[in-house]
Coordinates of C-alpha atoms and ligand atoms in Angstrom, one line a residue:
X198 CA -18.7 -24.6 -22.4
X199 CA -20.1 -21.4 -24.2
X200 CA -19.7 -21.5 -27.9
X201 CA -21.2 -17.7 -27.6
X202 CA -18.6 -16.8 -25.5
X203 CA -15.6 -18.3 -27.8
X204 CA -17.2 -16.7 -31.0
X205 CA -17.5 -13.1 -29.3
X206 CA -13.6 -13.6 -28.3
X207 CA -12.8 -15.0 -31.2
X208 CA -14.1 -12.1 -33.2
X209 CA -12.5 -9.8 -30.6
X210 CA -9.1 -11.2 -31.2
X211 CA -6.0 -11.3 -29.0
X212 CA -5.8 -9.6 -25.6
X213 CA -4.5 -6.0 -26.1
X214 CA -5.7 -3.4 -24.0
X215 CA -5.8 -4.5 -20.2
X216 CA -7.0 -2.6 -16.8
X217 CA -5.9 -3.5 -12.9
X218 CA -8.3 -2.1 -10.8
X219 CA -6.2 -1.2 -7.0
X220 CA -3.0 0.7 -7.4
X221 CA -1.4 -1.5 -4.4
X222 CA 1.2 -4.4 -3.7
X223 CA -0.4 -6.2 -5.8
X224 CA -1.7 -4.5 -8.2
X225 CA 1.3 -2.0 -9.0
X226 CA 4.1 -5.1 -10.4
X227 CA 1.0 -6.5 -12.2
X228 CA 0.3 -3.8 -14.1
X229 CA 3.8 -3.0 -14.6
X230 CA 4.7 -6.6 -15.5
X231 CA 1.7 -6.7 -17.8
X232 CA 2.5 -3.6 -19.6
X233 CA 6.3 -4.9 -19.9
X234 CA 5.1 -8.1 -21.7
X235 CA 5.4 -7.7 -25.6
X236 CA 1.8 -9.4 -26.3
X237 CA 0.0 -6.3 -25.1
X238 CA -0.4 -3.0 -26.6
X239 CA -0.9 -0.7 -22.9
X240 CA -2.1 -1.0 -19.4
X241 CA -4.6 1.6 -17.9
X242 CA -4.0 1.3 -13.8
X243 CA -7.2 2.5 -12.2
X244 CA -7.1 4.0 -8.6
X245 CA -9.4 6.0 -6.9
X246 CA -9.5 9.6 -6.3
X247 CA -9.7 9.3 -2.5
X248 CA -7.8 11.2 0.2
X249 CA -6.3 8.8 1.1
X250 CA -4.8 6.9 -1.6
X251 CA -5.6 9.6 -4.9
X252 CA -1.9 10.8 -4.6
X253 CA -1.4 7.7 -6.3
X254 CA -2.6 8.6 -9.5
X255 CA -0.3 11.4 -10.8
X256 CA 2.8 9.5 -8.3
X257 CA 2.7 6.4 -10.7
X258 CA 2.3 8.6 -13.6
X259 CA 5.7 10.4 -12.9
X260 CA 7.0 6.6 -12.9
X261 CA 7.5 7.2 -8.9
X262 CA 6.2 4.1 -7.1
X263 CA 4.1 4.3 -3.8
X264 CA 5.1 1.4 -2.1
X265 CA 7.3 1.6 0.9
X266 CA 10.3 -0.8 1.8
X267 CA 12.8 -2.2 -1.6
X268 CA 11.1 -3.6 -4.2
X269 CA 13.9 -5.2 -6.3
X270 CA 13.4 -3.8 -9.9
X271 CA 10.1 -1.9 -9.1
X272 CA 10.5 1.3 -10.0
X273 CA 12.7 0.8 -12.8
X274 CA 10.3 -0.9 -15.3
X275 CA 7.4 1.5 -13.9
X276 CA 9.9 4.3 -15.0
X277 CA 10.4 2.3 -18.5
X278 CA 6.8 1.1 -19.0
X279 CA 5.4 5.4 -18.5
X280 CA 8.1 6.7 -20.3
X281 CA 7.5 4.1 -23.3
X282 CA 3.5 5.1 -23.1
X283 CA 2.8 1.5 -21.8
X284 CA 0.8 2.4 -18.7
X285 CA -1.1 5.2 -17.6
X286 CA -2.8 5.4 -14.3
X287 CA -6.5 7.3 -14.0
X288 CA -9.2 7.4 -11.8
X289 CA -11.6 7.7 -14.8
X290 CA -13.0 4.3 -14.9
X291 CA -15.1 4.6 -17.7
X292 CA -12.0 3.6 -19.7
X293 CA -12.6 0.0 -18.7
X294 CA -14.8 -0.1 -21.9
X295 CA -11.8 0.1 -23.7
X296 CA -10.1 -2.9 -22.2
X297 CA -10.0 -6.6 -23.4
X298 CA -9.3 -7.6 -19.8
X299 CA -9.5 -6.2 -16.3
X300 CA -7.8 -7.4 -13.1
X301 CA -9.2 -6.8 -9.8
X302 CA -6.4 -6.3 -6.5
X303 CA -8.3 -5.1 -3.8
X304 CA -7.6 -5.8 -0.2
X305 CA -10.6 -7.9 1.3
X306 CA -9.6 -8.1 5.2
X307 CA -12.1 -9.1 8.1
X308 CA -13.9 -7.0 10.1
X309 CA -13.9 -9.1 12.8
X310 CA -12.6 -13.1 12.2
X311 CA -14.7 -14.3 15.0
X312 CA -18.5 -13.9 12.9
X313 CA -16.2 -15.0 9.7
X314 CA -17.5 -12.0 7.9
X315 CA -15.3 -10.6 5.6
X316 CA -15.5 -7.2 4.5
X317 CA -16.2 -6.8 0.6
X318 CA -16.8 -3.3 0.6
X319 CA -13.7 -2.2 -1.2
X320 CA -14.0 -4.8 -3.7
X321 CA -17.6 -4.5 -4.3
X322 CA -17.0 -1.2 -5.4
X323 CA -14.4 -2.0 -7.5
X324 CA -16.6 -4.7 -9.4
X325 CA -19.6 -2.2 -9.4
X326 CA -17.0 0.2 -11.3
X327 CA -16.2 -2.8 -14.2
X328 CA -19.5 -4.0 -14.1
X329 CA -20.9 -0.1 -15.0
X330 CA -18.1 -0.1 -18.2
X331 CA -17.7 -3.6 -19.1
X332 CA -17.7 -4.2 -22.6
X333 CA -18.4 -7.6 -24.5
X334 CA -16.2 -10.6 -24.7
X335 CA -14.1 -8.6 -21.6
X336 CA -12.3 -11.2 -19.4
X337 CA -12.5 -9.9 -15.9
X338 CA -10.3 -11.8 -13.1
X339 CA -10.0 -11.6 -9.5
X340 CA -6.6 -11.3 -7.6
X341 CA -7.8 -10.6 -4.7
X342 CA -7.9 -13.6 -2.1
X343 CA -11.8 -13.9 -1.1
X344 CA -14.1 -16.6 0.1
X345 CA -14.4 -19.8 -1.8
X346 CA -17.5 -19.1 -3.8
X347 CA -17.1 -15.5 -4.3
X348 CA -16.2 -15.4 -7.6
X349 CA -19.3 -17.7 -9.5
X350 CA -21.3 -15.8 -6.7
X351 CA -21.7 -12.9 -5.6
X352 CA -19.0 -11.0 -8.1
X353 CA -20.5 -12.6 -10.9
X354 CA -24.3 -11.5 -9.5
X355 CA -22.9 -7.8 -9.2
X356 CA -21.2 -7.9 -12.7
X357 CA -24.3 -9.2 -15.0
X358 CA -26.2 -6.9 -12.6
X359 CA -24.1 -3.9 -13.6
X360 CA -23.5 -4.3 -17.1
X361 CA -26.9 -6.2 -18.6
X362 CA -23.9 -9.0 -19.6
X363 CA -24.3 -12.8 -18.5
X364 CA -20.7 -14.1 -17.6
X365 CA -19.8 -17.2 -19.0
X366 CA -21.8 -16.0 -22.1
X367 CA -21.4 -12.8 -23.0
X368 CA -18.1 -11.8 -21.0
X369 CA -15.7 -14.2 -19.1
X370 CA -15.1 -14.9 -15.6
X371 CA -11.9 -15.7 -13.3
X372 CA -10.0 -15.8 -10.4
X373 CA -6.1 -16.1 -10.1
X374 CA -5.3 -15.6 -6.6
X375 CA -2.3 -13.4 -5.6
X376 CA 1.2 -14.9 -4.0
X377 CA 3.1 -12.5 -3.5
X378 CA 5.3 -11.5 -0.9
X379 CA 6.5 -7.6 -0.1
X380 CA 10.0 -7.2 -0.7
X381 CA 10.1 -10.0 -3.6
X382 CA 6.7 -8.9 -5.3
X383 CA 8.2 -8.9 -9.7
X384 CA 10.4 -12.3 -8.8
X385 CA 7.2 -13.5 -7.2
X386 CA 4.6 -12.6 -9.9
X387 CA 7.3 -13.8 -12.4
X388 CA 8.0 -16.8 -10.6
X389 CA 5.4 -18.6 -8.6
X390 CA 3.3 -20.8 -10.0
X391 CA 0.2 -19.1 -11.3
X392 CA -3.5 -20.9 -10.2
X393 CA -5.9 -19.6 -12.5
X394 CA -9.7 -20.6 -12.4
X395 CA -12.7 -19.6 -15.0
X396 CA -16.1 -20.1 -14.2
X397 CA -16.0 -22.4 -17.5
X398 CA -13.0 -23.4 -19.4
X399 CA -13.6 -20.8 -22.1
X400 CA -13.2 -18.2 -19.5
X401 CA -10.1 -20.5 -18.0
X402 CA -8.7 -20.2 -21.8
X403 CA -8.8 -16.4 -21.7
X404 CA -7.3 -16.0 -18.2
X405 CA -4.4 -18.2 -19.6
X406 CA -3.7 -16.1 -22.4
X407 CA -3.3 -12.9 -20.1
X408 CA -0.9 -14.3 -17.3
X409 CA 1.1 -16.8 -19.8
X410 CA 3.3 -13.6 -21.0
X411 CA 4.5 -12.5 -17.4
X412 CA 5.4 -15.9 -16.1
X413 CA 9.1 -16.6 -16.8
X414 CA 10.4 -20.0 -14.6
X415 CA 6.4 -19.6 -13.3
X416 CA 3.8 -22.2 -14.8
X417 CA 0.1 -21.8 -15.2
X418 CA -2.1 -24.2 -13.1
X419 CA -5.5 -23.9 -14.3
X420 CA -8.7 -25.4 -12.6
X421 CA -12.1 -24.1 -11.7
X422 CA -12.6 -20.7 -10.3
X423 CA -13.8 -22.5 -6.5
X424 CA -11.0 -24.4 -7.0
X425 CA -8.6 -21.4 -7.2
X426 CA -10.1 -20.0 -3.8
X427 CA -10.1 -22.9 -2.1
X428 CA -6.4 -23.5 -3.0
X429 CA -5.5 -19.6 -2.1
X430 CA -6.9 -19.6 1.3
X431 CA -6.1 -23.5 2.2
X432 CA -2.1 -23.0 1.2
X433 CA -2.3 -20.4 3.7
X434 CA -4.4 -22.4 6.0
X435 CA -2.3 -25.3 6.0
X436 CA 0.9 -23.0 7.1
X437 CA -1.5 -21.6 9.8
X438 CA -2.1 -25.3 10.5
X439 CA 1.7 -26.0 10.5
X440 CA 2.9 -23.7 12.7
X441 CA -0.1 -24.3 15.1
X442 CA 1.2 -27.9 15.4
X443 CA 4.6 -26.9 16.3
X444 CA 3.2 -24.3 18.8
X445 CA 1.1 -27.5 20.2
X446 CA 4.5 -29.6 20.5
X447 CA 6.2 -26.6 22.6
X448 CA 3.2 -26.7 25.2
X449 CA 3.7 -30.0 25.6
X450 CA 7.3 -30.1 25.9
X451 CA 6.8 -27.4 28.3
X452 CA 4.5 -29.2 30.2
X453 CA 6.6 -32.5 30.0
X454 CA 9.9 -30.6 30.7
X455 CA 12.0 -31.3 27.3
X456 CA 13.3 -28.4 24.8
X457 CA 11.0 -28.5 21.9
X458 CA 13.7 -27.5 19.6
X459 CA 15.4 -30.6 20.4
X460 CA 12.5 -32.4 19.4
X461 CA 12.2 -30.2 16.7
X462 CA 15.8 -31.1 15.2
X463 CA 15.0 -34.9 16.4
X464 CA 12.1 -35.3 13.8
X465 CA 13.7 -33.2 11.3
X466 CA 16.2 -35.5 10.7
X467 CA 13.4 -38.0 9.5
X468 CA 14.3 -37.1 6.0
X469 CA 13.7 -39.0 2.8
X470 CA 11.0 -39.2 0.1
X471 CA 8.0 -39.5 1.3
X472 CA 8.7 -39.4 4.8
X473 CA 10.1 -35.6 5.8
X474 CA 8.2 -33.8 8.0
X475 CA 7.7 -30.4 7.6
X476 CA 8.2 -29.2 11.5
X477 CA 7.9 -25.5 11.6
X478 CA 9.0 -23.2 14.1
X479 CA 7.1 -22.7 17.6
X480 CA 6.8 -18.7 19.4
X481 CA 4.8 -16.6 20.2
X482 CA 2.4 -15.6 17.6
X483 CA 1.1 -15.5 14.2
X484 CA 0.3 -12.1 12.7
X485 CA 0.4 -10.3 9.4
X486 CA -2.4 -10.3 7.4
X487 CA -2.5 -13.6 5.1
X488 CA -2.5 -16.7 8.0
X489 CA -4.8 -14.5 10.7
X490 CA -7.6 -14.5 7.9
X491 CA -7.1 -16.8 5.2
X492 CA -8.4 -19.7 7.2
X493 CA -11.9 -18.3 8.1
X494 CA -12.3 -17.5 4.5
X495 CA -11.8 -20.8 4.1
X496 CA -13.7 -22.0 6.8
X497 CA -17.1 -19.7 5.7
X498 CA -16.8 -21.0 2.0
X499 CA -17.0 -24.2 3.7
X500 CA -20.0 -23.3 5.8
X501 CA -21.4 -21.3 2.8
X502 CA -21.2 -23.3 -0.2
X503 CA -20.9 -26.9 1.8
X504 CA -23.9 -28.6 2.7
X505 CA -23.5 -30.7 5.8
X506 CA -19.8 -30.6 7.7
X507 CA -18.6 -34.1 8.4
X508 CA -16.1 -33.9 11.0
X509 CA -15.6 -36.6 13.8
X510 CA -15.3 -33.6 16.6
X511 CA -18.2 -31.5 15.7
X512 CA -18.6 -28.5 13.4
X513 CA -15.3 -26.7 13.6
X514 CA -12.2 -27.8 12.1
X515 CA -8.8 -28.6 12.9
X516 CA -8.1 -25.4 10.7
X517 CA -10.4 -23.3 13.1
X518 CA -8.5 -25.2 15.6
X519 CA -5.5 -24.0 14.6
X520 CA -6.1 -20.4 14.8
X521 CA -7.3 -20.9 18.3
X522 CA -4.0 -22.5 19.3
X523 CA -1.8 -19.7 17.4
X524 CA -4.1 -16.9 18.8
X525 CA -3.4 -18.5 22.2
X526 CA 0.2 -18.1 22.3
X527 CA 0.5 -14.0 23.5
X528 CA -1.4 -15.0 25.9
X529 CA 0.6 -18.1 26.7
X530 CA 3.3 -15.5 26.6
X531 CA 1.7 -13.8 29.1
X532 CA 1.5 -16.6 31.4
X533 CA 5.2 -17.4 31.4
X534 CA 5.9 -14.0 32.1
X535 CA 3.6 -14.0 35.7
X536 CA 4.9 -17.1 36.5
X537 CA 8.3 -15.6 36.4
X538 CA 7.6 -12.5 38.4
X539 CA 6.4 -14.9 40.8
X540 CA 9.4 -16.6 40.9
X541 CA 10.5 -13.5 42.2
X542 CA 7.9 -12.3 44.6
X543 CA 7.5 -9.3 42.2
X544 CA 3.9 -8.0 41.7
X545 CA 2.9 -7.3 38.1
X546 CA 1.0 -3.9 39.7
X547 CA 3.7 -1.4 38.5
X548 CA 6.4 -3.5 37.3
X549 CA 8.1 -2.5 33.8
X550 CA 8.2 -4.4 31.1
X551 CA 10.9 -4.3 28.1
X552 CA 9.0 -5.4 25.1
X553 CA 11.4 -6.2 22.6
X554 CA 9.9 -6.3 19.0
X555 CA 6.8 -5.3 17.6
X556 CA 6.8 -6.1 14.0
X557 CA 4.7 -9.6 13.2
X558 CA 8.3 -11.2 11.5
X559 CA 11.4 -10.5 12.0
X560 CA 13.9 -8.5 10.5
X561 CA 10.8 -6.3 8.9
X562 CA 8.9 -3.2 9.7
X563 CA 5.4 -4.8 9.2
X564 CA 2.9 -4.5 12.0
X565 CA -0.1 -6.4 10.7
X566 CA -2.2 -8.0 13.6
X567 CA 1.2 -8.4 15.3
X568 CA 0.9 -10.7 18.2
X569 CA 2.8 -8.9 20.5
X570 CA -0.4 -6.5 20.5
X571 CA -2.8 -8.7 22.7
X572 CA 0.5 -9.1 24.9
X573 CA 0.7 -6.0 25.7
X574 CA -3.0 -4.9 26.3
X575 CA -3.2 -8.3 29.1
X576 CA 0.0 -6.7 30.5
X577 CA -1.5 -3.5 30.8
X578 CA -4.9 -5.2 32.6
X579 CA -2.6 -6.7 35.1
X580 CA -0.8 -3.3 35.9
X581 CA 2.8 -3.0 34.3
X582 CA 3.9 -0.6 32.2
X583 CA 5.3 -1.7 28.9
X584 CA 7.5 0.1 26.7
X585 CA 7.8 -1.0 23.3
X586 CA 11.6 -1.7 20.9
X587 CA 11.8 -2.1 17.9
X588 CA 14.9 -1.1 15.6
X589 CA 12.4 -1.3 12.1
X590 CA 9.3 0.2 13.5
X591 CA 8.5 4.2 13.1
X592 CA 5.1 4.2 14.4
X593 CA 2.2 2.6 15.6
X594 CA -1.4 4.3 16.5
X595 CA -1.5 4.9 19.8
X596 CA 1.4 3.0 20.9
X597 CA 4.8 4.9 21.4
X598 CA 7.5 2.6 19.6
X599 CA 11.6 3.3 21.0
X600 CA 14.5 2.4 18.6
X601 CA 16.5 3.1 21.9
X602 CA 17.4 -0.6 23.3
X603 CA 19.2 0.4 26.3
X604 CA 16.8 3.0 27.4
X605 CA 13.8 0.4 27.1
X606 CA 15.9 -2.3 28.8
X607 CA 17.0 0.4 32.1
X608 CA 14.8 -0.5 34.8
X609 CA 13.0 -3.4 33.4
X610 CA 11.4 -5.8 35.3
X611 CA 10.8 -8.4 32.7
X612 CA 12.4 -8.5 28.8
X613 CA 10.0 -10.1 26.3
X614 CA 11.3 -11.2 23.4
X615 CA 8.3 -11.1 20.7
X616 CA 10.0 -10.8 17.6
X617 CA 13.0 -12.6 16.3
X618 CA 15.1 -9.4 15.1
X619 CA 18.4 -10.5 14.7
X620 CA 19.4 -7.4 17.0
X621 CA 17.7 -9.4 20.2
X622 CA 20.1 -13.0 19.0
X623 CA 23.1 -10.6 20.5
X624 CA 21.9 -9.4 23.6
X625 CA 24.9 -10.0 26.5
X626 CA 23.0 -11.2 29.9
X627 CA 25.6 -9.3 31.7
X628 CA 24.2 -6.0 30.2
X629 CA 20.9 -6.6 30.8
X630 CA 21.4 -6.9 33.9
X631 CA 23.3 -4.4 34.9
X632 CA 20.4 -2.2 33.1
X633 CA 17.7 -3.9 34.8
X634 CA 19.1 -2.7 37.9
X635 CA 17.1 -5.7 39.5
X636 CA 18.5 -8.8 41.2
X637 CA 16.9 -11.3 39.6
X638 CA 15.0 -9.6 36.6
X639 CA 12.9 -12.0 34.0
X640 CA 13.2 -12.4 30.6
X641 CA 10.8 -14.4 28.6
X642 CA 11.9 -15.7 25.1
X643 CA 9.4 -15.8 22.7
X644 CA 11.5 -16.8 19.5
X645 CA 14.2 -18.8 21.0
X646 CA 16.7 -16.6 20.3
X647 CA 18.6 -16.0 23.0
X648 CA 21.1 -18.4 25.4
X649 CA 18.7 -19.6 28.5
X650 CA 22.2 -20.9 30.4
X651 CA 23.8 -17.2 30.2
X652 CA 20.6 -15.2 31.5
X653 CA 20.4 -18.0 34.4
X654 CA 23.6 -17.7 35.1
X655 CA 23.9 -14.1 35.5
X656 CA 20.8 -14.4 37.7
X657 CA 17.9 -13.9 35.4
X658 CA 14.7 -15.9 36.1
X659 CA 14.1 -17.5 32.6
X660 CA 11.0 -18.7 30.6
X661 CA 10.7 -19.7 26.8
X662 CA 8.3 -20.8 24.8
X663 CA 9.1 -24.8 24.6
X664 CA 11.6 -24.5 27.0
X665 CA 10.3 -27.5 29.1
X666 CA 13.7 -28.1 30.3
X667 CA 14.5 -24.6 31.5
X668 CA 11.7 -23.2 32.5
X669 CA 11.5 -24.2 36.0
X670 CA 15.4 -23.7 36.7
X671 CA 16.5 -23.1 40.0
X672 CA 17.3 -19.2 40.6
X673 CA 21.1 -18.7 40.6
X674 CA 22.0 -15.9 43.7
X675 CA 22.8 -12.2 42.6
X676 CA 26.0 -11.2 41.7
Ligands
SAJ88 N1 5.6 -17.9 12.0 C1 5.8 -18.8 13.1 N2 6.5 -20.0 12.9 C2 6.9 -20.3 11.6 C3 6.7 -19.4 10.5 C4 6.0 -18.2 10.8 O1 5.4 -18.5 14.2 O2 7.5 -21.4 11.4 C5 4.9 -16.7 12.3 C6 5.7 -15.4 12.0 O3 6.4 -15.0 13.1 C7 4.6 -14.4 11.6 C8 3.5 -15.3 11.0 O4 3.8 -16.6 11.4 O5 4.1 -13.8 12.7 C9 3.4 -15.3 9.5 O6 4.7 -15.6 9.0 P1 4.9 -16.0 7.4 O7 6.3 -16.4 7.2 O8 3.8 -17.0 7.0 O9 4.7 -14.6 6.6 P2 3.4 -14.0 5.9 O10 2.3 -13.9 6.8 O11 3.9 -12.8 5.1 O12 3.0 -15.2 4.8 C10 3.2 -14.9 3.4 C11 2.3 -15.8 2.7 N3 2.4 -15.4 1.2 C12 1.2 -15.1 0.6 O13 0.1 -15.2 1.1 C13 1.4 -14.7 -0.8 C14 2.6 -17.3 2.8 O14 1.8 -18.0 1.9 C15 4.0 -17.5 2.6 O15 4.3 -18.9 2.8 C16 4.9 -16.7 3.5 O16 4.6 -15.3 3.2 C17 6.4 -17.0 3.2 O17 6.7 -18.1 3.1 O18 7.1 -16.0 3.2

């Protein structure tokens, strides 16, 4: 522990003056919630003047927030924070000097999550940017989620490189991962739990002291800055891991002809202490953009930091596993839907397909790595047209998105359900078919929301994910 370190912050006093580095989701409430709390004196939000995102600046400074979709509470304590002189935005960043702390909340996605690399560009820059102004006996913390490892790495190599300052010594050091969810993103801040890691426990002490203030039913949860990446990226990778499992169970039960949700219900009612079992739900993807990387940056810190992997199957592990399995399941989808077209003598080559849903969760306009994009690129290689629905989605590059149910559902070949919008839970089989136009048209249910018997029935052929005891029904004649 660095008796330097104490005395500098000592003599520096209380946290007063504090800078968040990203103007996004996460780093908009942050600010704002920081610049609310009592404790501190103002809040300097620092975004950069690029074409893309420098609009920001004088947006946040007119107390307008940039964040699409309801944000409970948002924009009325950013209106109440600017109008008290509480927090300022600027793309001048040599007013970090002036700041007792600085927060970093900069997107780190993957270029590509097969080579595990991550890419660190964006935040790089932003700690190049502190490291050129930081001043002594600053506490600098990273929200961003990054590989385990980053922080006593490669941020603090770029920050004592930048600023002539050792970490740990002359300036402290932390990370306390973001956990927040659009749509809840004050209540979240506010109320989760807060993991927050120094690279020693003076610079753990000091990271207390500036997320304390905003935490109202939240408590801290301090450890070691490793610690708080491994714990970011593994609470992620375990839901990764849980979902994988239950995608698992349905291609079994599939492949042993029960209903996985059956099954499902069966072990959830294994309840007690100690003994529940957290089954989650089965379909026909994972997307958005926490679980699709979270586990590889936990698998390279890992590969990284650890010496030699001990795993009884070889190097990769169940985690890696996982993704493959949840990755697998558009094309799984895929699968189920050529089996049914062959049920019905019906050639891929040309045939139409209703894609219903295109957002990665339901009832929400968010695209991230939605699964129901590798669907449609394999249907396309096999020769159908798709046409995409979905009731929440404006836009997507290069892919024309319908809010118009009954004119994507005329003509159709095959419905896919990909998303479970609660629009899709009240579709009437009779309709359907009637605006199929086809005898015996397929629909393939990726989130189990629909009633197999009433498609079947009307003469649909049906296939769902898990739907072992369906999905070789017999064909029922056209009406
Ligand atoms: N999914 C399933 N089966 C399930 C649950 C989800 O297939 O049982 C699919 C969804 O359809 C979606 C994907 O997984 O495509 C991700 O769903 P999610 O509910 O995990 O939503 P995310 O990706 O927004 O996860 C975020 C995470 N929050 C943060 O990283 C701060 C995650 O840790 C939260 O647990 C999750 O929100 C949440 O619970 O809302």
């Amino acid at each position: 522990m660095s008796s330097r370190l104490q005395s500098i912050i000592d003599a520096k006093g209380p946290i007063r003056k504090i800078g968040v580095i990203g103007m996004g989701y996460v780093g908009i409430p942050a600010a704002v919630l920081f610049a609310n709390a009592p404790a501190f004196e103002s809040v300097r939000g620092f975004q950069r003047d690029s074409p893309s995102s420098g609009y920001k600046v004088a947006m946040l400074n007119r107390g307008e927030s940039p964040l699409k979709g309801e944000e409970p509470g948002l924009e009325d304590l950013l209106g109440k924070v600017v109008g008290a002189g509480k927090f300022r935005c600027t793309s001048d960043f040599s007013e970090i000097a002036e700041c007792d702390a600085v927060t970093l909340a900069i997107q780190t996605p993957f270029k590509d999550p097969k080579d595990l690399i991550p890419d660190f560009s964006a935040l790089i820059e932003g700690l190049r940017a502190v490291g050129r102004y930081l001043s002594e006996g600053t506490l600098v913390v990273l929200e961003s989620t990054v590989t385990p490892g980053t922080t006593a790495g490669m941020a603090r190599e770029i920050l004592e490189e930048e600023s002539g300052l050792i970490a740990g010594e002359e300036f402290a050091l932390a990370h306390a991962p973001e956990r927040v969810m659009v749509g809840r993103l004050l209540k979240n801040i506010r109320e989760h739990d807060r993991i927050v890691g120094g690279i020693d426990d003076v610079s753990t002490r000091r990271a207390v002291e500036l997320y304390s203030p905003v935490l109202t039913t939240g408590k801290i949860i301090p450890m070691t800055a490793t610690a708080a990446e491994v714990t970011k990226t593994a609470e992620n990778a375990f839901r990764d891991l849980q979902i994988a499992a239950a995608n698992q169970l349905a291609l079994h039960c599939e492949a042993m002809g029960v209903n996985v949700y059956d099954v499902r219900a069966g072990i959830d009612s294994l309840k007690g202490e100690g003994i529940t079992r957290a089954v989650l739900w089965p379909g026909a993807g994972v997307g958005g953009h926490c679980l699709t990387k979270d586990s590889w940056h936990l698998e390279r810190g890992a590969q990284v930091l650890g010496g030699d992997l001990w795993y009884p199957h070889g190097a990769e592990s169940i985690f890696g596993v996982a993704r493959k399995i949840n990755e697998f399941m558009p094309r799984h989808m895929v699968h189920l839907t050529l089996e049914g077209l062959k049920r019905t003598d019906k050639s891929p080559k040309g045939a139409k397909v209703a894609l219903l849903g295109w957002a990665f969760i339901q009832n929400s306009d968010d695209t991230r790595n939605t699964p129901a994009e590798p669907y449609l690129a394999a249907m396309e290689e096999v020769g159908a047209r798709v046409w995409v629905h979905d009731p929440f989605v404006d836009g997507y590059p290069r892919i024309e998105v319908s809010h118009d149910l009954e004119g994507t559902l005329a003509g159709a070949d095959v419905v896919t359900i990909f998303t479970g919008h609660h629009h899709y839970a009240s579709l009437e089989a009779a309709q359907v078919k009637e605006l199929s136009g086809r005898e015996h048209p397929v629909i393939v249910d990726g989130r189990n929301v629909i009633d197999p018997d009433a498609f079947i029935r009307e003469g649909f052929v049906y296939k769902g994910i898990g739907r072992g005891d369906k999905n070789s029904h017999g064909v029922a004649p056209g009406r």
